[in-house]
Every structure is written in structure tokens, then in C-alpha cells.
Short mmCIF file of C-alpha atoms in Angstrom, two decimals:
data_model
loop_
_atom_site.label_atom_id
_atom_site.label_comp_id
_atom_site.label_asym_id
_atom_site.label_seq_id
_atom_site.Cartn_x
_atom_site.Cartn_y
_atom_site.Cartn_z
CA UNK A 1 208.24 18.67 10.96
CA UNK A 2 211.26 16.74 12.16
CA UNK A 3 209.39 16.15 15.59
CA UNK A 4 206.22 15.06 13.76
CA UNK A 5 208.11 12.58 11.61
CA UNK A 6 209.71 10.90 14.62
CA UNK A 7 206.46 10.75 16.46
CA UNK A 8 204.90 8.98 13.37
CA UNK A 9 207.83 6.54 13.22
CA UNK A 10 207.47 5.64 16.92
CA UNK A 11 203.76 5.04 16.58
CA UNK A 12 204.59 2.68 13.62
CA UNK A 13 206.95 0.41 15.72
CA UNK A 14 205.29 -2.78 16.95
CA UNK A 15 204.43 -2.74 20.87
CA UNK A 16 206.86 -4.71 23.21
CA UNK A 17 204.92 -7.33 25.24
CA UNK A 18 204.91 -7.04 28.91
CA UNK A 19 206.99 -9.68 30.54
CA UNK A 20 205.44 -9.22 33.94
CA UNK A 21 201.69 -9.00 33.36
CA UNK A 22 200.90 -9.76 37.09
CA UNK A 23 202.31 -6.53 38.04
CA UNK A 24 200.05 -4.50 35.57
CA UNK A 25 197.71 -1.83 37.07
CA UNK A 26 194.07 -2.36 36.30
CA UNK A 27 190.94 -0.66 37.63
CA UNK A 28 190.04 -3.94 39.09
CA UNK A 29 193.31 -5.14 40.84
CA UNK A 30 195.91 -3.42 42.88
CA UNK A 31 199.62 -3.04 41.75
CA UNK A 32 200.72 -5.64 44.35
CA UNK A 33 198.74 -8.46 45.53
CA UNK A 34 198.36 -9.47 49.29
CA UNK A 35 200.70 -12.44 48.73
CA UNK A 36 203.50 -10.26 47.28
CA UNK A 37 203.51 -7.95 50.32
CA UNK A 38 205.98 -8.72 53.10
CA UNK A 39 204.49 -10.15 56.24
CA UNK A 40 205.55 -7.18 58.35
CA UNK A 41 203.05 -4.94 56.68
CA UNK A 42 200.07 -7.16 57.58
CA UNK A 43 200.17 -5.34 60.95
CA UNK A 44 197.21 -3.00 60.77
CA UNK A 45 197.39 0.31 62.25
CA UNK A 46 194.49 2.50 63.46
CA UNK A 47 194.01 5.94 64.81
CA UNK A 48 192.95 6.74 68.33
CA UNK A 49 192.23 10.18 70.01
CA UNK A 50 193.47 10.79 73.36
CA UNK A 51 192.30 13.85 75.58
CA UNK A 52 193.95 15.67 78.35
CA UNK A 53 192.40 17.46 81.46
CA UNK A 54 192.10 20.62 79.45
CA UNK A 55 190.19 18.93 76.67
CA UNK A 56 192.96 19.32 74.39
CA UNK A 57 193.41 16.19 72.30
CA UNK A 58 196.01 14.34 70.25
CA UNK A 59 195.46 11.77 67.41
CA UNK A 60 197.88 8.76 67.35
CA UNK A 61 198.40 6.15 64.67
CA UNK A 62 198.98 3.07 66.71
CA UNK A 63 199.28 -0.67 65.83
CA UNK A 64 195.95 -2.78 66.59
CA UNK A 65 197.60 -4.66 69.47
CA UNK A 66 198.85 -1.81 71.48
CA UNK A 67 198.50 -1.82 75.22
CA UNK A 68 197.57 1.08 77.54
CA UNK A 69 201.04 1.11 78.87
CA UNK A 70 202.44 1.57 75.48
CA UNK A 71 200.13 4.36 74.55
CA UNK A 72 201.04 6.17 77.91
CA UNK A 73 204.86 5.62 77.02
CA UNK A 74 204.41 7.00 73.50
CA UNK A 75 202.63 10.19 74.85
CA UNK A 76 205.32 10.63 77.62
CA UNK A 77 208.05 10.54 74.96
CA UNK A 78 206.07 12.79 72.40
CA UNK A 79 205.42 15.50 75.17
CA UNK A 80 208.81 15.15 77.05
CA UNK A 81 207.05 14.26 80.29
CA UNK A 82 208.80 12.63 83.14
CA UNK A 83 207.94 9.01 83.73
CA UNK A 84 207.19 8.29 87.47
CA UNK A 85 205.14 5.16 86.51
CA UNK A 86 201.91 6.85 87.51
CA UNK A 87 200.54 7.93 84.06
CA UNK A 88 197.24 6.21 83.26
CA UNK A 89 194.96 5.80 80.24
CA UNK A 90 191.48 6.64 81.42
CA UNK A 91 188.03 5.49 79.84
CA UNK A 92 185.26 8.03 80.61
CA UNK A 93 181.67 8.09 79.65
CA UNK A 94 180.58 11.74 79.20
CA UNK A 95 176.68 11.42 79.71
CA UNK A 96 176.69 8.87 82.51
CA UNK A 97 179.67 10.31 84.46
CA UNK A 98 181.41 6.84 84.63
CA UNK A 99 184.97 6.24 84.42
CA UNK A 100 187.77 3.74 84.95
CA UNK A 101 191.62 3.61 84.61
CA UNK A 102 192.40 0.93 81.79
CA UNK A 103 194.92 -1.56 83.17
CA UNK A 104 198.29 -1.37 81.68
CA UNK A 105 198.08 -4.66 79.91
CA UNK A 106 194.59 -4.08 78.20
CA UNK A 107 194.46 -3.74 74.43
CA UNK A 108 193.16 -0.29 73.58
CA UNK A 109 191.31 -1.47 70.48
CA UNK A 110 189.60 -4.03 72.37
CA UNK A 111 188.51 -1.47 74.77
CA UNK A 112 187.20 0.85 72.07
CA UNK A 113 185.37 -2.10 70.48
CA UNK A 114 182.86 -2.22 73.47
CA UNK A 115 181.85 1.25 72.96
CA UNK A 116 178.29 2.07 71.64
CA UNK A 117 177.22 4.78 69.39
CA UNK A 118 174.64 6.43 71.76
CA UNK A 119 177.38 6.92 74.53
CA UNK A 120 180.01 9.57 74.08
CA UNK A 121 183.25 7.92 75.36
CA UNK A 122 186.72 9.47 75.50
CA UNK A 123 190.20 8.28 76.34
CA UNK A 124 192.07 10.54 78.86
CA UNK A 125 195.78 10.77 79.62
CA UNK A 126 196.29 11.50 83.23
CA UNK A 127 198.10 10.63 86.37
CA UNK A 128 196.73 8.09 88.64
CA UNK A 129 198.71 7.81 91.93
CA UNK A 130 196.49 5.18 93.58
CA UNK A 131 196.86 2.78 90.72
CA UNK A 132 199.01 0.24 92.61
CA UNK A 133 199.09 1.93 96.02
CA UNK A 134 197.60 -1.22 97.67
CA UNK A 135 200.71 -3.22 96.65
CA UNK A 136 202.60 -0.78 98.82
CA UNK A 137 200.34 -0.52 101.87
CA UNK A 138 197.65 -3.33 101.70
CA UNK A 139 196.69 -2.95 105.24
CA UNK A 140 195.04 0.49 104.85
CA UNK A 141 192.78 -0.81 101.94
CA UNK A 142 191.13 -3.57 103.68
CA UNK A 143 189.59 -2.66 107.07
CA UNK A 144 189.20 -5.54 109.52
CA UNK A 145 185.48 -5.47 109.61
CA UNK A 146 185.27 -5.97 105.84
CA UNK A 147 187.51 -8.82 105.37
CA UNK A 148 187.52 -12.41 106.51
CA UNK A 149 190.61 -14.73 106.03
CA UNK A 150 190.41 -18.57 106.01
CA UNK A 151 190.16 -20.25 109.36
CA UNK A 152 193.54 -21.83 108.86
CA UNK A 153 195.15 -18.45 108.52
CA UNK A 154 196.98 -16.86 111.43
CA UNK A 155 195.15 -13.76 112.71
CA UNK A 156 198.28 -11.45 112.13
CA UNK A 157 199.29 -11.44 108.62
CA UNK A 158 202.56 -9.72 107.51
CA UNK A 159 202.68 -7.21 104.48
CA UNK A 160 203.64 -9.95 101.91
CA UNK A 161 201.38 -12.51 103.45
CA UNK A 162 198.27 -10.44 102.61
CA UNK A 163 199.53 -9.92 99.10
CA UNK A 164 200.30 -13.60 98.61
CA UNK A 165 196.61 -14.42 99.79
CA UNK A 166 195.03 -12.12 97.51
CA UNK A 167 197.20 -13.31 94.43
CA UNK A 168 196.84 -17.07 95.10
CA UNK A 169 194.80 -19.12 92.88
CA UNK A 170 193.72 -21.49 95.69
CA UNK A 171 192.59 -19.12 98.56
CA UNK A 172 191.03 -15.80 98.38
CA UNK A 173 189.82 -13.52 101.45
CA UNK A 174 186.13 -12.92 101.65
CA UNK A 175 184.97 -9.34 101.46
CA UNK A 176 181.71 -8.61 102.98
CA UNK A 177 179.45 -5.65 104.09
CA UNK A 178 176.46 -3.51 103.08
CA UNK A 179 175.94 -2.01 99.83
CA UNK A 180 173.06 -0.17 97.99
CA UNK A 181 172.02 -1.87 94.74
CA UNK A 182 169.67 -0.26 92.27
CA UNK A 183 167.00 -2.55 91.12
CA UNK A 184 166.90 -3.38 87.59
CA UNK A 185 164.21 -1.26 85.59
CA UNK A 186 163.45 0.88 88.52
CA UNK A 187 164.65 4.18 90.20
CA UNK A 188 164.88 2.78 93.74
CA UNK A 189 167.76 1.43 95.65
CA UNK A 190 167.86 -1.40 98.15
CA UNK A 191 170.48 -1.93 100.99
CA UNK A 192 171.63 -5.49 100.89
CA UNK A 193 174.52 -7.50 102.56
CA UNK A 194 177.01 -8.61 99.79
CA UNK A 195 179.80 -11.03 99.85
CA UNK A 196 182.68 -11.25 97.38
CA UNK A 197 184.05 -14.70 96.62
CA UNK A 198 186.23 -16.25 94.00
CA UNK A 199 183.20 -17.33 91.99
CA UNK A 200 181.72 -13.69 91.87
CA UNK A 201 179.68 -11.36 93.78
CA UNK A 202 176.72 -12.42 95.97
CA UNK A 203 173.96 -10.78 98.07
CA UNK A 204 172.02 -12.34 101.04
CA UNK A 205 168.33 -12.47 100.83
CA UNK A 206 168.16 -12.91 104.51
CA UNK A 207 169.95 -10.30 106.78
CA UNK A 208 173.57 -11.20 106.96
CA UNK A 209 173.19 -14.84 106.39
CA UNK A 210 175.93 -16.49 104.52
CA UNK A 211 174.38 -19.84 104.14
CA UNK A 212 174.29 -21.13 100.32
CA UNK A 213 170.47 -21.21 100.19
CA UNK A 214 170.26 -17.47 101.20
CA UNK A 215 172.93 -16.21 98.68
CA UNK A 216 171.82 -15.01 95.32
CA UNK A 217 174.32 -14.41 92.47
CA UNK A 218 174.62 -10.72 91.54
CA UNK A 219 177.62 -10.39 88.93
CA UNK A 220 180.84 -12.08 87.71
CA UNK A 221 183.55 -10.08 86.29
CA UNK A 222 185.23 -12.11 83.45
CA UNK A 223 182.97 -10.46 80.68
CA UNK A 224 182.42 -7.16 82.34
CA UNK A 225 184.33 -4.11 83.26
CA UNK A 226 184.14 -2.03 86.53
CA UNK A 227 183.55 1.77 86.64
CA UNK A 228 183.54 4.40 89.28
CA UNK A 229 180.86 7.07 89.35
CA UNK A 230 182.56 10.38 88.96
CA UNK A 231 179.58 12.69 89.37
CA UNK A 232 178.23 11.41 92.75
CA UNK A 233 174.59 10.98 93.02
CA UNK A 234 173.51 13.70 90.56
CA UNK A 235 172.85 11.50 87.58
CA UNK A 236 172.08 8.11 89.04
CA UNK A 237 170.03 9.22 92.09
CA UNK A 238 172.03 7.14 94.34
CA UNK A 239 171.63 7.47 98.12
CA UNK A 240 175.43 8.28 98.49
CA UNK A 241 178.23 9.76 96.37
CA UNK A 242 180.48 6.71 96.44
CA UNK A 243 178.92 4.71 93.66
CA UNK A 244 180.56 2.07 91.16
CA UNK A 245 178.96 -0.23 88.70
CA UNK A 246 179.49 -3.09 86.36
CA UNK A 247 179.05 -2.93 82.50
CA UNK A 248 178.95 -6.02 80.49
CA UNK A 249 181.06 -6.12 77.46
CA UNK A 250 179.10 -5.61 74.12
CA UNK A 251 176.23 -4.13 76.12
CA UNK A 252 173.30 -2.14 74.77
CA UNK A 253 174.43 1.03 76.93
CA UNK A 254 173.32 2.30 80.46
CA UNK A 255 170.36 -0.04 80.68
CA UNK A 256 172.57 -3.06 81.22
CA UNK A 257 174.45 -1.48 84.03
CA UNK A 258 174.53 -3.20 87.41
CA UNK A 259 174.85 -0.26 89.78
CA UNK A 260 176.04 -0.20 93.39
CA UNK A 261 176.96 2.48 95.99
CA UNK A 262 178.83 2.34 99.31
CA UNK A 263 178.33 4.18 102.68
CA UNK A 264 181.85 5.88 102.46
CA UNK A 265 184.86 6.11 100.43
CA UNK A 266 186.84 3.52 102.41
CA UNK A 267 184.20 1.02 101.60
CA UNK A 268 184.07 1.67 98.06
CA UNK A 269 187.88 1.67 97.67
CA UNK A 270 187.96 -1.69 99.54
CA UNK A 271 185.32 -3.37 97.27
CA UNK A 272 186.90 -1.97 93.91
CA UNK A 273 190.45 -2.90 94.99
CA UNK A 274 189.31 -6.52 95.89
CA UNK A 275 187.34 -6.94 92.63
CA UNK A 276 190.38 -5.74 90.59
CA UNK A 277 192.77 -8.26 92.48
CA UNK A 278 190.10 -11.01 91.92
CA UNK A 279 189.77 -10.36 88.15
CA UNK A 280 193.41 -9.81 87.16
CA UNK A 281 195.31 -11.55 89.89
CA UNK A 282 199.05 -12.01 89.10
CA UNK A 283 198.68 -9.88 85.99
CA UNK A 284 197.99 -7.02 87.92
CA UNK A 285 201.06 -7.59 90.06
CA UNK A 286 203.16 -8.05 87.02
CA UNK A 287 201.94 -4.76 85.72
CA UNK A 288 203.10 -3.04 89.02
CA UNK A 289 206.53 -4.80 88.97
CA UNK A 290 207.28 -4.04 85.30
CA UNK A 291 208.99 -0.57 85.86
CA UNK A 292 211.31 -2.38 88.60
CA UNK A 293 212.31 -5.34 86.65
CA UNK A 294 215.69 -3.70 85.49
CA UNK A 295 216.65 -2.82 89.21
CA UNK A 296 218.90 -5.21 91.02
CA UNK A 297 217.80 -6.52 94.47
CA UNK A 298 214.13 -6.71 93.80
CA UNK A 299 212.38 -9.64 95.41
CA UNK A 300 209.05 -10.69 94.23
CA UNK A 301 206.98 -9.43 97.33
CA UNK A 302 209.28 -7.13 98.96
CA UNK A 303 209.88 -4.07 96.51
CA UNK A 304 210.87 -0.69 97.91
CA UNK A 305 208.87 1.60 95.49
CA UNK A 306 210.59 4.41 93.86
CA UNK A 307 209.82 7.69 95.27
CA UNK A 308 207.88 10.36 93.40
CA UNK A 309 209.64 13.01 91.27
CA UNK A 310 208.27 15.72 93.62
CA UNK A 311 209.70 14.10 96.71
CA UNK A 312 213.19 13.53 95.21
CA UNK A 313 213.48 17.11 93.87
CA UNK A 314 212.31 19.02 97.05
CA UNK A 315 214.81 19.52 99.86
CA UNK A 316 216.13 22.77 101.67
CA UNK A 317 219.68 23.56 101.01
CA UNK A 318 222.11 26.20 102.49
CA UNK A 319 224.91 27.29 99.93
CA UNK A 320 226.15 30.20 102.06
CA UNK A 321 229.27 28.48 103.54
CA UNK A 322 232.12 26.83 101.96
CA UNK A 323 230.29 23.48 101.85
CA UNK A 324 226.61 22.98 101.01
CA UNK A 325 224.41 21.44 103.66
CA UNK A 326 220.75 20.18 103.90
CA UNK A 327 218.68 22.26 106.34
CA UNK A 328 216.71 19.85 108.40
CA UNK A 329 215.21 22.28 110.97
CA UNK A 330 211.71 23.38 109.70
CA UNK A 331 212.00 26.89 111.22
CA UNK A 332 215.37 27.70 109.78
CA UNK A 333 214.02 26.27 106.41
CA UNK A 334 211.01 28.76 106.63
CA UNK A 335 213.28 31.78 107.56
CA UNK A 336 215.67 31.04 104.78
CA UNK A 337 212.84 30.77 102.26
CA UNK A 338 211.21 33.90 103.30
CA UNK A 339 214.53 35.75 103.16
CA UNK A 340 215.29 34.32 99.68
CA UNK A 341 211.87 35.31 98.46
CA UNK A 342 212.17 38.95 99.60
CA UNK A 343 215.76 39.03 98.00
CA UNK A 344 214.27 37.60 94.70
CA UNK A 345 211.55 40.32 94.77
CA UNK A 346 213.96 43.13 95.37
CA UNK A 347 216.11 42.04 92.50
CA UNK A 348 213.16 41.68 90.28
CA UNK A 349 211.90 45.06 91.22
CA UNK A 350 215.27 46.67 90.47
CA UNK A 351 215.41 44.97 87.17
CA UNK A 352 211.90 46.15 86.21
CA UNK A 353 212.61 49.68 87.39
CA UNK A 354 215.42 50.12 85.09
CA UNK A 355 213.00 49.51 82.30
CA UNK A 356 210.58 51.96 83.84
CA UNK A 357 207.76 49.54 84.87
CA UNK A 358 207.68 49.11 88.69
CA UNK A 359 204.07 48.50 88.84
CA UNK A 360 204.45 45.33 86.81
CA UNK A 361 206.39 43.58 89.54
CA UNK A 362 203.51 44.10 92.12
CA UNK A 363 201.04 42.65 89.70
CA UNK A 364 203.47 39.73 89.03
CA UNK A 365 203.77 38.94 92.65
CA UNK A 366 199.94 38.82 92.84
CA UNK A 367 199.58 36.39 89.90
CA UNK A 368 202.87 34.50 89.79
CA UNK A 369 201.17 31.41 90.96
CA UNK A 370 198.99 31.24 87.91
CA UNK A 371 201.77 29.81 85.94
CA UNK A 372 202.10 26.79 88.38
CA UNK A 373 200.80 23.29 87.34
CA UNK A 374 199.10 22.89 90.67
CA UNK A 375 197.02 26.07 90.33
CA UNK A 376 193.60 25.80 88.89
CA UNK A 377 191.94 29.16 88.36
CA UNK A 378 188.09 29.61 89.10
CA UNK A 379 187.25 25.89 89.51
CA UNK A 380 184.40 24.87 92.02
CA UNK A 381 184.74 22.67 95.07
CA UNK A 382 182.94 19.97 93.17
CA UNK A 383 185.28 20.13 90.40
CA UNK A 384 188.34 20.26 92.65
CA UNK A 385 187.06 16.87 94.27
CA UNK A 386 186.42 15.15 91.13
CA UNK A 387 189.86 16.13 89.77
CA UNK A 388 191.65 14.83 92.99
CA UNK A 389 189.52 11.50 92.89
CA UNK A 390 190.73 10.97 89.23
CA UNK A 391 194.24 11.43 90.29
CA UNK A 392 193.77 8.79 93.08
CA UNK A 393 192.98 9.29 96.77
CA UNK A 394 196.67 8.93 97.99
CA UNK A 395 197.79 11.01 100.94
CA UNK A 396 199.23 14.19 99.74
CA UNK A 397 197.59 14.62 96.40
CA UNK A 398 196.68 18.36 96.30
CA UNK A 399 195.78 21.42 94.21
CA UNK A 400 195.31 25.11 94.94
CA UNK A 401 192.30 27.02 93.57
CA UNK A 402 190.41 30.39 93.91
CA UNK A 403 187.76 30.57 96.61
CA UNK A 404 184.22 30.94 95.36
CA UNK A 405 182.98 32.26 98.71
CA UNK A 406 185.68 34.82 99.18
CA UNK A 407 187.28 36.28 96.00
CA UNK A 408 190.27 37.46 97.62
CA UNK A 409 191.29 34.19 99.21
CA UNK A 410 192.44 30.84 97.99
CA UNK A 411 191.86 27.24 98.94
CA UNK A 412 194.15 24.37 99.19
CA UNK A 413 192.30 20.94 98.48
CA UNK A 414 194.03 17.97 99.80
CA UNK A 415 193.66 14.24 100.00
CA UNK A 416 194.25 12.38 103.36
CA UNK A 417 192.89 9.26 104.60
CA UNK A 418 190.64 8.51 101.58
CA UNK A 419 188.88 11.98 102.09
CA UNK A 420 189.32 15.32 100.49
CA UNK A 421 189.82 18.16 102.97
CA UNK A 422 189.89 21.87 102.02
CA UNK A 423 192.02 24.49 103.84
CA UNK A 424 191.47 28.25 103.15
CA UNK A 425 194.64 30.48 102.27
CA UNK A 426 194.12 33.90 103.73
CA UNK A 427 195.99 36.98 102.54
CA UNK A 428 197.38 39.30 105.26
CA UNK A 429 198.75 42.90 104.89
CA UNK A 430 201.49 43.94 107.39
CA UNK A 431 203.42 47.20 107.21
CA UNK A 432 202.23 47.76 103.58
CA UNK A 433 203.39 44.03 102.38
CA UNK A 434 201.23 41.26 101.48
CA UNK A 435 201.68 37.76 103.01
CA UNK A 436 199.57 34.46 102.60
CA UNK A 437 198.95 32.21 105.51
CA UNK A 438 197.21 28.84 106.47
CA UNK A 439 197.36 29.34 110.22
CA UNK A 440 195.97 32.72 111.04
CA UNK A 441 199.26 34.52 110.52
CA UNK A 442 201.55 32.32 112.58
CA UNK A 443 203.37 31.29 109.50
CA UNK A 444 203.56 33.82 106.51
CA UNK A 445 204.67 33.47 102.95
CA UNK A 446 205.26 36.31 100.48
CA UNK A 447 203.47 34.19 97.75
CA UNK A 448 201.71 31.00 97.06
CA UNK A 449 204.70 29.27 95.48
CA UNK A 450 206.70 29.83 98.71
CA UNK A 451 203.70 28.45 100.54
CA UNK A 452 203.30 25.34 98.60
CA UNK A 453 206.98 24.58 98.66
CA UNK A 454 207.17 24.88 102.40
CA UNK A 455 204.22 22.36 102.97
CA UNK A 456 205.94 19.94 100.52
CA UNK A 457 208.78 19.98 103.01
CA UNK A 458 206.88 20.31 106.23
CA UNK A 459 203.49 19.14 107.46
CA UNK A 460 202.81 22.13 109.60
CA UNK A 461 199.13 22.50 110.33
CA UNK A 462 198.15 20.14 107.64
CA UNK A 463 197.59 16.34 108.23
CA UNK A 464 200.18 15.30 105.67
CA UNK A 465 202.80 16.89 103.39
CA UNK A 466 201.92 17.98 99.93
CA UNK A 467 203.22 15.20 97.77
CA UNK A 468 201.46 14.91 94.24
CA UNK A 469 199.76 17.99 92.53
CA UNK A 470 196.82 17.59 90.29
CA UNK A 471 197.85 19.15 86.78
CA UNK A 472 195.89 20.08 83.71
CA UNK A 473 198.41 18.90 81.07
CA UNK A 474 198.20 19.87 77.49
CA UNK A 475 198.81 17.28 74.76
#
């Protein structure tokens, strides 16, 4: 009864007027108007979805003005990866098999705003070792028969001279050569003589003539993006596997593509690299220089690039004496590696025998490579080539996979000279012991890990050392 009386007395009291009516909630107005919010909160955030090679994905809430480099840095920090300046955000169209590495300075939201509903498009986070390779070795990207310098230029250009010419706003080398072009609205392809100039891409209507009356405009690059064909000639029906195309921004889909293909990988790389330099110019060079800006002694056009993590961490050492030493003799390094591998196996066998499971060690030796990032279980030759292509055709990019033709053997797929080569790893049995070899038994290894580590230090029978492995990372 006392509580009831107190409640009645409260109801009888007059209501107190609200001194701040503008802060009152109503179904038609928010608690705080936009003018009362601080300016810092006006920066919009959006959610993007990024995929890895194994098709795992991660959703990120990012600002609307975030760049591709910032997204890569965010994923590196969240996943505790080593930043060797080769991580890239990759845009890929699933149905058409087209893809491109998004430049570090590009805004991710602007890239996504150009997507159309009928195309399934994804963002991938992967390494691209060839992203800025032309700044380190421009001579290998531009063959003599495809490039023409201005007449006043000296015949022999230095490393920095070529870069300055490509980055100059006044002069630009002319790239020329034959390309196959797909005719608009048709399935047929036509071989034409193309020329790349500062004003755009042209083709000649009369053989290899460069006269203005014979040149017809094909494409310009300010309002379009360049993509590489990742599926070869399967989808597009191109005459070769070395296709690339231009897709206008805000286009209506695949019908607006301007498709081209080259005769070989060297030609395609030359065209695509020259077009990137023409479109982005100094911005591309600033992207390349940004990781080195904190280092002392870096001149604008003479930068010694940082070695990759794999090169820095691999060296044969001898700790048997009072002082450690680097083993420079490849034969001595191999014998030490074999001896260490056998000793490790004996120790592991004894440890497993104490638990009563000696058979487990033999199985472990047969499959220990499956835990390595460079090993890809049961992928085809075409999948291996596509994976290496996506990581960049730099000398030394590699992976190891199961052989499809012979189930008991393995294959080392390696990039060298803008080509992908495949080497068979054959198992050998000698005196009841299993070994692996690349050179018909002249050099033997107890497991694939030992084989890969040896060829990371020594070229041996391969055209180059193993430098960068293709990995299927998980986000």
C-alpha cells in the first residue's frame, strides 16, 4: 500500500520541461544531427572481401579512400606475414579469366565501383615478384627489335638512361610489332602492325607503314584498365596463349573489351610494361621507391633493391669447429646436407621407436614435404603455369607438385627467361634407402626439402637457382 501511495504521488507531480528539446529522440529524427557530429566521423567505412589462393576469404572494414598498398599492409599485419615488398592486391574476373595487379596507389573503392553485376569479380591477396622488376633490369623487358628511341638519343643507353626516357614527360620510346586483334562483334582475329605512342595505341592499315595517313587509332588508356588473360586461348578463342585486353571504366561487360594477343611471352611482357609506364609514369616509380625512402644513400635512379627473404635466409654453415664458417663449395655443402639429413632421420627414428611406432617415421619421410609452402598437392600442369604466371615471371619463381603422368614422381615447375619449364624429380632406391634426384642419380637427396634447399643455394642442372616459391596462403 505504501508503494502504491508513493507511485500515485509521483504521478500527481507536474512534469519538468526538457531544457534540450533538440536532443530528444523521435521516430523521425536521430539523437544527434549531422551538424553536431565531429568531422572525423564523417569518413565513411565500407566492407571489402579479399580472397587468397586457397579460396579462403576475409572481410575487412576499411575507409573509403584506402589504397591497394594499405590493404596489403593491413593483411600483412593481421596475418603476421613478412613484408618483402612483393605483396599485391589482384583483381580477377572469374568467368572471362582476366586479371590484373592493382597498382599500389589505386583506391580500392574506385576499382570496385567499375564492377558490373553480370561479372563475378574478386580481390585476391598474393605475391607478385615481377611488379617492379623492370626498374631493376629494364634491358631484359624491352628487346631491341620492338623499341625505337628518338633519333637524337645515343645508341647505347645506360640503366638509368632508359628509365629516365620512359619516365620523361617530353620524350617516350616507340614500341612497335605485330599483334593479333579481335574484331569487334566477331569471333575472328586479325594480325596487324601496332605502334605505341604517347597519344595512344595505333595500328597500321598498310603493312608496317608508320605514315600518319596509314595509322588508325585503337585505344587510349586514361579511362580504361589493362588485363592479362589467365586462361590462355580457351575462353577467348585467341590464336595464342599470350592474350591481354583493355576494359573501359563503367563498361557494359565483356562486349566492350578490346582484345589483343602476342606471339610469345616476351612480346606480351614488353607491350604491357610499356603501357603501364605510359599510363602511370612517375607515379609508378614513386610506388617502387616508397619502401626504400627510409633508407640512407638512395639516389633517385640508382637504387640497390633489397634481396628477397628467401635469399637472405639461405646459406650453408659449418658449426663443427670453434668458429662457424660459411660453406662456399657446393660439393661440400651437399655432403654436409646429406649427412645432416641422415642424422636427423636416425634421431627421429629412435625417438619414435621409444614410443613404439617405428613405421610412422618412414611414412613421415615420404610425406614431410606436404607441409611445405612450395609444395602443391595434385595440381595440373596448366594450374601450375597459371599460378607461376600470377606470381610473376621472374627468374627463380618455382613450385613442386605431384606428377600426373607418373604417380610416384614429382615435378619442379620453374620460371626462367619469361618461360615456365618443368623438371621431373625421380625417386631412386639404393640399398634399401629411398632418394630423390633431378639429374639421373648423380645428385641424390633423402627428401624433397633437402633437394629444394640445395637448389636454392646452387644452380646445378637447373637454368637458375630457386628464389621465390609460389604459396597458397590462408587468410
